[in-house]
């Protein structure tokens, strides 16, 4: 396709409008809706992998739009009442189809690339960790848009009706919704008895991805390969439908999409832990003495090293040989609903934890002590407020000799609630002989680290778990 033909096709087709709809609606959605893609370490402009994953999640509605706009483009010859005239020309049908599909493919891919560029400029200004592991995620996302548009063109040519574009767009949207909510989910029960759902193999046929909850999580190579096979089948069927002129040829054109689905399901992983995997390069630790962060957050090590070492010193003075000896960013990737796993020898923390995220300077030392004493047993993906937060406040007050609300407890209502629950327990605890205090603190830490009973840590401070 030369530039002159491309310019003509751009003027005659809906391709420019399709590209404009994709990029403007996506940017409007990202910038006008205050949601989780603006918060914490997984913000869409914070890291490259987060950028790729969040923009892929927008395909939940961008892909149905591409399918519907492609179907509208496929109706062009029918609206012009010239299919019979075109069949009498010496130009091969596949040549005309290639020009039509190629123009839309270039436009949609360029629109998606522009969306990535807008976010990428901001990522460059916010992180020192640069890599190319995010690129396959975005390339497959662009391929989803292209394949969906070509499939829509072919369907529009095969079913020339004004109802075809909206019907295909709605069908594609229903497909993505079902993959996200029911057909693509499998209900599971964790070892702790918590029920949750996990994506299954079929869900990977959908263009959308799971919500980004961890900056260290990425898609595995087998997912990229399987989805590429599936999309090549979709695109091949769409192109074959564009060329087909008989009912038999249209039926034969369905072969690539069926074969692609079968092959893709053979390649795609069945275990959710092999779909969304740990990015080992990003999770590699960078340390300053006993304080370590991942390569993704190495720019934050300088601010963390001093408070981390001070926290270890204070913990050793309070706990003796039972005190942790290192501070490390948590790199465990657990499924939703799973109970977290903690270590008595290492203070594991997450930059998105409410206490850590709200702490600066000396307050960060308090936050790390809180994570060491009562790391929290809320299932992954859940949020809670209650006895564990009270236990953290009392434990930090015991180590530092000063009971104060922890970072992140900003509202007057929460502060008054923490004061009312913790002050009596802290006074009773500090009035005991040192040996008894240490016994209750050790019982509290044992309960908090094991996560066998979420209320046991605070109960232990009042003697409930140590008697």
XYZ file of C-alpha atoms in Angstrom:
467
model
C 0.000 0.000 0.000
C 1.592 3.295 -1.130
C 0.990 6.642 0.543
C -1.420 7.926 -2.110
C -3.675 4.891 -1.758
C -3.451 5.192 2.018
C -4.561 8.832 1.904
C -7.500 7.949 -0.348
C -8.588 5.134 1.949
C -8.324 7.392 4.992
C -10.639 9.928 3.326
C -13.163 7.270 2.257
C -13.214 5.147 5.407
C -14.200 5.465 9.064
C -10.662 4.498 10.091
C -9.647 8.015 11.258
C -12.817 8.252 13.331
C -12.159 4.826 14.825
C -8.664 5.880 15.888
C -9.953 9.167 17.300
C -12.680 7.405 19.299
C -10.177 4.946 20.762
C -7.597 7.471 21.929
C -9.976 10.238 23.092
C -12.367 7.945 24.972
C -9.475 6.120 26.632
C -7.790 9.334 27.775
C -11.102 10.776 28.941
C -11.775 7.610 30.936
C -8.327 7.683 32.536
C -8.243 11.391 33.346
C -11.856 12.095 34.269
C -12.518 9.072 36.494
C -10.743 9.084 39.850
C -10.095 5.382 40.356
C -7.382 2.946 41.395
C -5.291 3.596 38.269
C -4.259 6.896 39.877
C -3.277 5.492 43.287
C -0.214 3.942 44.843
C 2.618 2.077 43.191
C 0.267 0.580 40.573
C -0.821 3.935 39.114
C -0.893 3.833 35.318
C 1.837 6.478 35.105
C 4.032 5.032 37.890
C 5.731 2.055 36.199
C 5.961 0.583 32.700
C 4.218 -2.693 33.510
C 1.387 -0.865 35.290
C 1.006 1.389 32.243
C 0.723 -1.617 29.939
C -1.697 -3.487 32.199
C -4.022 -0.545 32.836
C -4.222 0.387 29.159
C -4.950 -3.268 28.366
C -7.780 -3.207 30.901
C -9.415 -0.411 28.877
C -9.967 -2.936 26.077
C -12.949 -4.095 28.123
C -14.906 -1.434 26.194
C -12.432 -0.329 23.482
C -12.446 -3.759 21.838
C -16.240 -3.871 21.362
C -16.001 -0.348 19.913
C -13.349 -1.522 17.441
C -15.506 -4.489 16.416
C -18.564 -2.277 15.869
C -16.649 0.389 13.941
C -15.040 -2.316 11.826
C -18.494 -3.663 10.969
C -19.568 -0.152 9.971
C -16.569 0.030 7.664
C -17.459 -3.360 6.199
C -20.849 -1.983 5.117
C -19.265 0.708 2.922
C -19.585 -1.107 -0.423
C -23.115 -2.257 0.393
C -24.198 1.292 1.277
C -22.693 2.502 -2.009
C -24.544 -0.277 -3.913
C -21.397 -1.272 -5.762
C -20.539 -4.897 -4.787
C -21.546 -6.186 -8.229
C -19.519 -3.480 -9.960
C -16.404 -4.315 -7.922
C -16.660 -8.003 -8.794
C -16.347 -7.140 -12.482
C -13.057 -5.250 -12.064
C -9.743 -7.049 -12.760
C -8.331 -6.067 -9.383
C -8.193 -9.095 -7.032
C -10.704 -9.060 -4.187
C -7.991 -9.745 -1.644
C -6.152 -6.611 -2.790
C -9.141 -4.392 -2.088
C -9.695 -6.139 1.255
C -6.043 -5.659 2.210
C -6.256 -1.920 1.563
C -9.451 -1.631 3.608
C -8.186 -3.717 6.516
C -4.675 -2.253 6.411
C -5.897 1.327 6.712
C -7.996 0.562 9.771
C -5.253 -1.578 11.304
C -2.676 1.204 10.974
C -5.058 3.786 12.423
C -6.106 1.727 15.428
C -2.548 0.602 16.183
C -1.382 4.216 15.971
C -4.162 5.354 18.302
C -3.229 2.732 20.881
C 0.456 3.652 20.509
C -0.441 7.305 21.137
C -2.240 6.283 24.328
C 0.888 4.431 25.468
C 3.028 7.418 24.529
C 0.966 9.784 26.685
C 1.424 7.531 29.696
C 5.021 6.641 28.843
C 6.195 10.250 28.973
C 4.882 10.467 32.533
C 6.372 7.110 33.500
C 9.808 8.244 32.351
C 9.590 11.197 34.714
C 8.565 9.072 37.701
C 10.708 5.939 37.669
C 14.344 4.964 37.235
C 13.488 1.362 36.368
C 13.276 1.019 32.585
C 12.728 -2.321 30.840
C 11.017 -3.884 27.832
C 9.029 -6.557 29.652
C 5.894 -4.448 29.286
C 6.104 -4.303 25.478
C 4.471 -7.703 24.682
C 1.472 -6.743 26.845
C 0.891 -3.595 24.802
C 1.628 -5.231 21.438
C -0.983 -7.909 22.097
C -3.399 -5.155 23.158
C -2.921 -3.361 19.832
C -3.357 -6.687 18.027
C -6.678 -7.193 19.846
C -7.966 -3.898 18.445
C -6.767 -4.686 14.920
C -8.132 -8.250 14.913
C -11.467 -7.093 16.342
C -11.843 -4.403 13.674
C -10.954 -6.807 10.833
C -13.402 -9.390 12.189
C -16.072 -6.680 12.325
C -15.333 -5.692 8.713
C -15.716 -9.256 7.549
C -18.944 -9.732 9.487
C -20.281 -6.440 8.129
C -19.511 -7.545 4.569
C -21.075 -10.985 5.134
C -24.182 -9.614 6.915
C -24.902 -6.274 5.222
C -27.493 -4.771 7.554
C -27.688 -1.529 9.519
C -28.212 -3.674 12.602
C -24.915 -5.528 12.178
C -22.533 -2.919 13.721
C -24.519 -2.315 16.930
C -25.291 -6.028 17.283
C -21.621 -6.984 16.917
C -20.490 -4.245 19.322
C -23.012 -5.380 21.925
C -22.095 -9.032 21.386
C -18.401 -8.249 21.867
C -19.178 -6.289 25.027
C -21.276 -9.144 26.434
C -18.441 -11.548 25.623
C -15.875 -9.489 27.554
C -18.304 -9.038 30.466
C -19.010 -12.766 30.714
C -15.300 -13.562 30.567
C -14.700 -11.125 33.413
C -17.647 -12.051 35.634
C -18.806 -15.642 35.156
C -17.688 -17.811 32.220
C -14.070 -16.763 32.649
C -13.991 -17.219 36.430
C -13.636 -20.304 38.620
C -14.741 -20.262 42.243
C -12.110 -21.459 44.699
C -11.721 -21.777 48.455
C -8.396 -20.938 50.064
C -6.729 -22.939 52.814
C -8.120 -20.415 55.302
C -11.667 -21.148 54.111
C -12.082 -17.864 52.211
C -14.123 -18.136 48.999
C -12.976 -16.214 45.939
C -12.896 -16.493 42.157
C -9.872 -16.809 39.891
C -9.516 -16.409 36.117
C -9.549 -19.593 34.089
C -8.039 -20.457 30.719
C -11.103 -19.326 28.749
C -10.916 -15.826 30.254
C -7.647 -15.250 28.393
C -9.564 -15.166 25.116
C -10.906 -11.820 26.315
C -8.910 -8.643 25.566
C -9.205 -7.261 29.106
C -6.877 -8.178 31.971
C -7.333 -8.354 35.721
C -7.246 -5.177 37.778
C -3.661 -4.215 38.586
C -3.081 -4.841 42.308
C 0.671 -5.464 42.392
C 3.349 -3.638 40.439
C 5.490 -6.799 40.345
C 2.866 -8.904 38.548
C 2.955 -9.391 34.783
C 1.517 -11.759 32.166
C 3.467 -14.913 31.364
C 5.000 -15.679 27.970
C 2.543 -18.531 27.355
C -0.338 -16.056 27.704
C 1.199 -13.799 25.048
C 1.734 -16.736 22.677
C -1.736 -18.196 23.184
C -3.475 -14.850 22.747
C -1.468 -14.094 19.612
C -2.575 -17.411 18.066
C -6.192 -16.629 18.938
C -5.978 -13.130 17.456
C -4.349 -14.303 14.243
C -7.278 -16.704 13.853
C -9.762 -13.873 14.426
C -8.024 -11.619 11.919
C -7.743 -14.404 9.335
C -11.466 -15.138 9.593
C -12.311 -11.462 9.283
C -10.114 -11.089 6.206
C -11.522 -14.259 4.632
C -15.065 -12.953 5.141
C -14.069 -9.707 3.444
C -12.944 -11.649 0.366
C -15.661 -14.325 0.343
C -18.491 -13.936 -2.161
C -20.425 -17.197 -1.705
C -22.120 -18.811 1.253
C -19.760 -21.770 1.102
C -16.711 -19.495 1.139
C -18.097 -17.688 4.179
C -18.557 -20.969 6.018
C -14.998 -21.999 5.155
C -13.812 -18.595 6.424
C -14.856 -19.604 9.939
C -12.132 -22.277 10.017
C -9.263 -19.984 11.144
C -11.111 -18.611 14.173
C -12.153 -22.093 15.300
C -8.661 -23.493 14.779
C -7.150 -20.473 16.513
C -9.397 -20.942 19.529
C -8.505 -24.624 19.843
C -4.766 -24.034 19.463
C -4.845 -21.064 21.830
C -6.608 -23.062 24.544
C -3.927 -25.738 24.215
C -1.178 -23.130 24.727
C -2.799 -20.903 27.347
C -2.042 -21.913 30.966
C -4.819 -23.386 33.093
C -3.315 -22.426 36.466
C -3.981 -18.766 37.446
C -0.518 -18.661 39.023
C 0.967 -19.297 35.566
C -1.164 -16.559 33.973
C -0.250 -13.654 36.233
C 3.307 -14.233 37.385
C 6.033 -12.479 39.315
C 8.306 -10.315 37.189
C 11.574 -11.700 38.541
C 13.717 -8.927 37.069
C 11.547 -6.235 38.651
C 11.444 -8.118 41.974
C 15.235 -8.415 42.247
C 16.330 -6.868 45.550
C 18.536 -3.794 45.882
C 19.908 -3.371 49.416
C 21.531 -0.858 51.722
C 22.796 -3.083 54.504
C 19.828 -4.952 56.035
C 17.222 -2.794 54.240
C 16.136 -3.961 50.779
C 13.663 -2.862 48.116
C 12.921 -4.217 44.649
C 14.547 -2.839 41.516
C 11.201 -1.299 40.661
C 11.426 0.971 43.728
C 15.176 1.388 44.026
C 14.737 5.190 43.902
C 12.994 4.966 47.297
C 15.805 3.071 49.023
C 17.634 6.219 50.133
C 14.599 7.467 52.049
C 13.886 4.032 53.536
C 17.391 2.944 54.620
C 17.771 5.265 57.631
C 14.312 4.670 59.159
C 14.634 0.935 58.428
C 17.941 0.582 60.276
C 16.592 2.648 63.181
C 13.516 0.426 63.369
C 15.705 -2.700 63.542
C 17.796 -1.135 66.311
C 14.727 -0.261 68.379
C 13.179 -3.682 67.811
C 16.372 -5.417 68.961
C 16.405 -3.300 72.095
C 12.802 -4.244 72.863
C 12.689 -7.905 71.755
C 16.288 -9.036 72.106
C 17.175 -12.178 70.161
C 13.595 -12.541 68.897
C 13.810 -9.274 66.974
C 13.879 -9.271 63.137
C 17.257 -8.654 61.532
C 16.287 -7.231 58.124
C 13.717 -5.066 56.370
C 12.577 -6.142 52.898
C 9.888 -5.191 50.424
C 7.403 -8.040 50.111
C 7.612 -9.769 46.713
C 5.150 -12.619 47.341
C 2.428 -12.963 44.694
C -0.636 -14.576 46.237
C -4.135 -15.115 44.789
C -7.080 -13.070 45.998
C -8.446 -14.353 49.290
C -5.189 -16.064 50.310
C -3.792 -15.375 53.759
C -0.500 -13.447 53.792
C 2.693 -15.169 54.918
C 5.082 -13.465 57.345
C 8.539 -14.043 58.805
C 9.727 -13.444 62.358
C 13.247 -12.654 61.119
C 12.335 -10.196 58.365
C 10.134 -7.105 58.378
C 8.138 -7.491 55.165
C 6.393 -4.368 53.937
C 4.492 -3.074 50.949
C 4.696 0.517 49.735
C 0.926 0.422 49.139
C 0.191 -0.516 52.759
C -1.821 2.294 54.323
C 0.546 2.781 57.269
C 3.718 2.724 55.126
C 2.279 4.923 52.364
C 1.279 7.644 54.836
C 4.630 7.721 56.688
C 7.541 10.085 56.052
C 10.862 10.469 57.876
C 10.661 9.515 61.564
C 7.081 8.360 61.108
C 8.390 5.730 58.697
C 10.342 4.194 61.576
C 7.082 3.867 63.535
C 5.352 2.364 60.514
C 8.068 -0.270 60.031
C 7.945 -1.186 63.722
C 4.187 -1.633 63.349
C 4.703 -3.972 60.365
C 7.275 -5.963 62.332
C 5.099 -6.374 65.423
C 1.682 -6.957 63.796
C 2.037 -7.363 60.010
C -1.677 -7.989 59.475
C -3.748 -11.005 58.469
C -6.269 -9.469 56.083
C -6.775 -11.779 53.055
C -5.152 -10.591 49.839
C -7.390 -8.156 47.980
C -9.496 -7.370 51.056
C -9.467 -4.394 53.410
C -10.370 -4.175 57.090
C -10.158 -2.025 60.190
C -10.249 -3.239 63.770
C -8.392 -5.267 66.353
C -5.169 -5.684 64.340
C -4.856 -1.913 63.969
C -5.341 -1.505 67.707
C -2.713 -4.174 68.367
C -0.268 -2.348 66.073
C -0.745 0.925 67.940
C -0.215 -0.696 71.370
C 2.815 -2.687 70.163
C 4.533 0.381 68.696
C 3.726 2.339 71.853
C 5.314 -0.432 73.910
C 8.516 -0.395 71.824
C 8.847 3.399 71.823
C 7.316 4.139 75.225
C 4.813 6.531 73.679
C 1.277 5.618 72.607
C 0.273 7.647 69.552
C -1.902 7.022 66.482
C -0.007 5.446 63.617
C 0.521 7.147 60.242
C -2.621 6.943 58.141
C -4.943 7.455 61.105
C -5.838 10.990 60.118
C -9.549 11.433 60.801
C -10.708 12.568 64.235
C -13.192 9.707 64.434
C -10.534 7.050 63.840
C -8.122 8.685 66.270
C -10.742 8.793 69.018
C -11.653 5.156 68.351
C -8.002 4.069 68.508
C -7.491 6.048 71.719
C -10.553 4.548 73.370
C -9.598 0.965 72.461
C -5.840 1.082 73.020
C -5.213 3.393 75.974
C -6.615 1.026 78.661
C -4.764 -1.978 77.198
C -1.505 -0.035 76.943
C -1.762 1.192 80.553
C -2.450 -2.343 81.830
C 0.415 -3.750 79.758
C 3.017 -1.205 80.873
C 1.996 -1.610 84.519
C 3.043 -5.271 84.476
C 6.546 -6.546 85.344
C 8.930 -6.547 82.369
C 8.907 -10.321 82.050
C 5.112 -10.434 81.862
C 5.062 -7.602 79.322
C 7.516 -9.468 77.108
C 5.481 -12.664 77.460
C 2.348 -10.942 76.193
C 4.216 -9.203 73.371
C 5.716 -12.536 72.242
C 2.267 -14.148 72.351
C 0.881 -11.248 70.308
C 3.634 -11.589 67.677
C 3.139 -15.344 67.446
C -0.573 -14.879 66.804
C 0.034 -12.051 64.322
C 2.687 -13.935 62.346
C 0.724 -17.202 62.149
C -2.567 -15.557 61.039
C -4.501 -18.379 62.680
C -6.898 -16.020 64.447
C -7.284 -12.412 63.364
C -8.428 -11.182 66.793
C -5.825 -13.129 68.791
C -3.065 -10.502 68.536
C -5.016 -7.839 70.419
C -6.411 -10.411 72.843
C -2.852 -11.485 73.720
C -1.973 -7.979 74.859
C -4.693 -8.122 77.483
C -3.585 -11.596 78.572
C -6.180 -13.575 76.659
C -3.666 -15.651 74.650
C -0.915 -15.862 77.215
C -2.777 -17.320 80.166
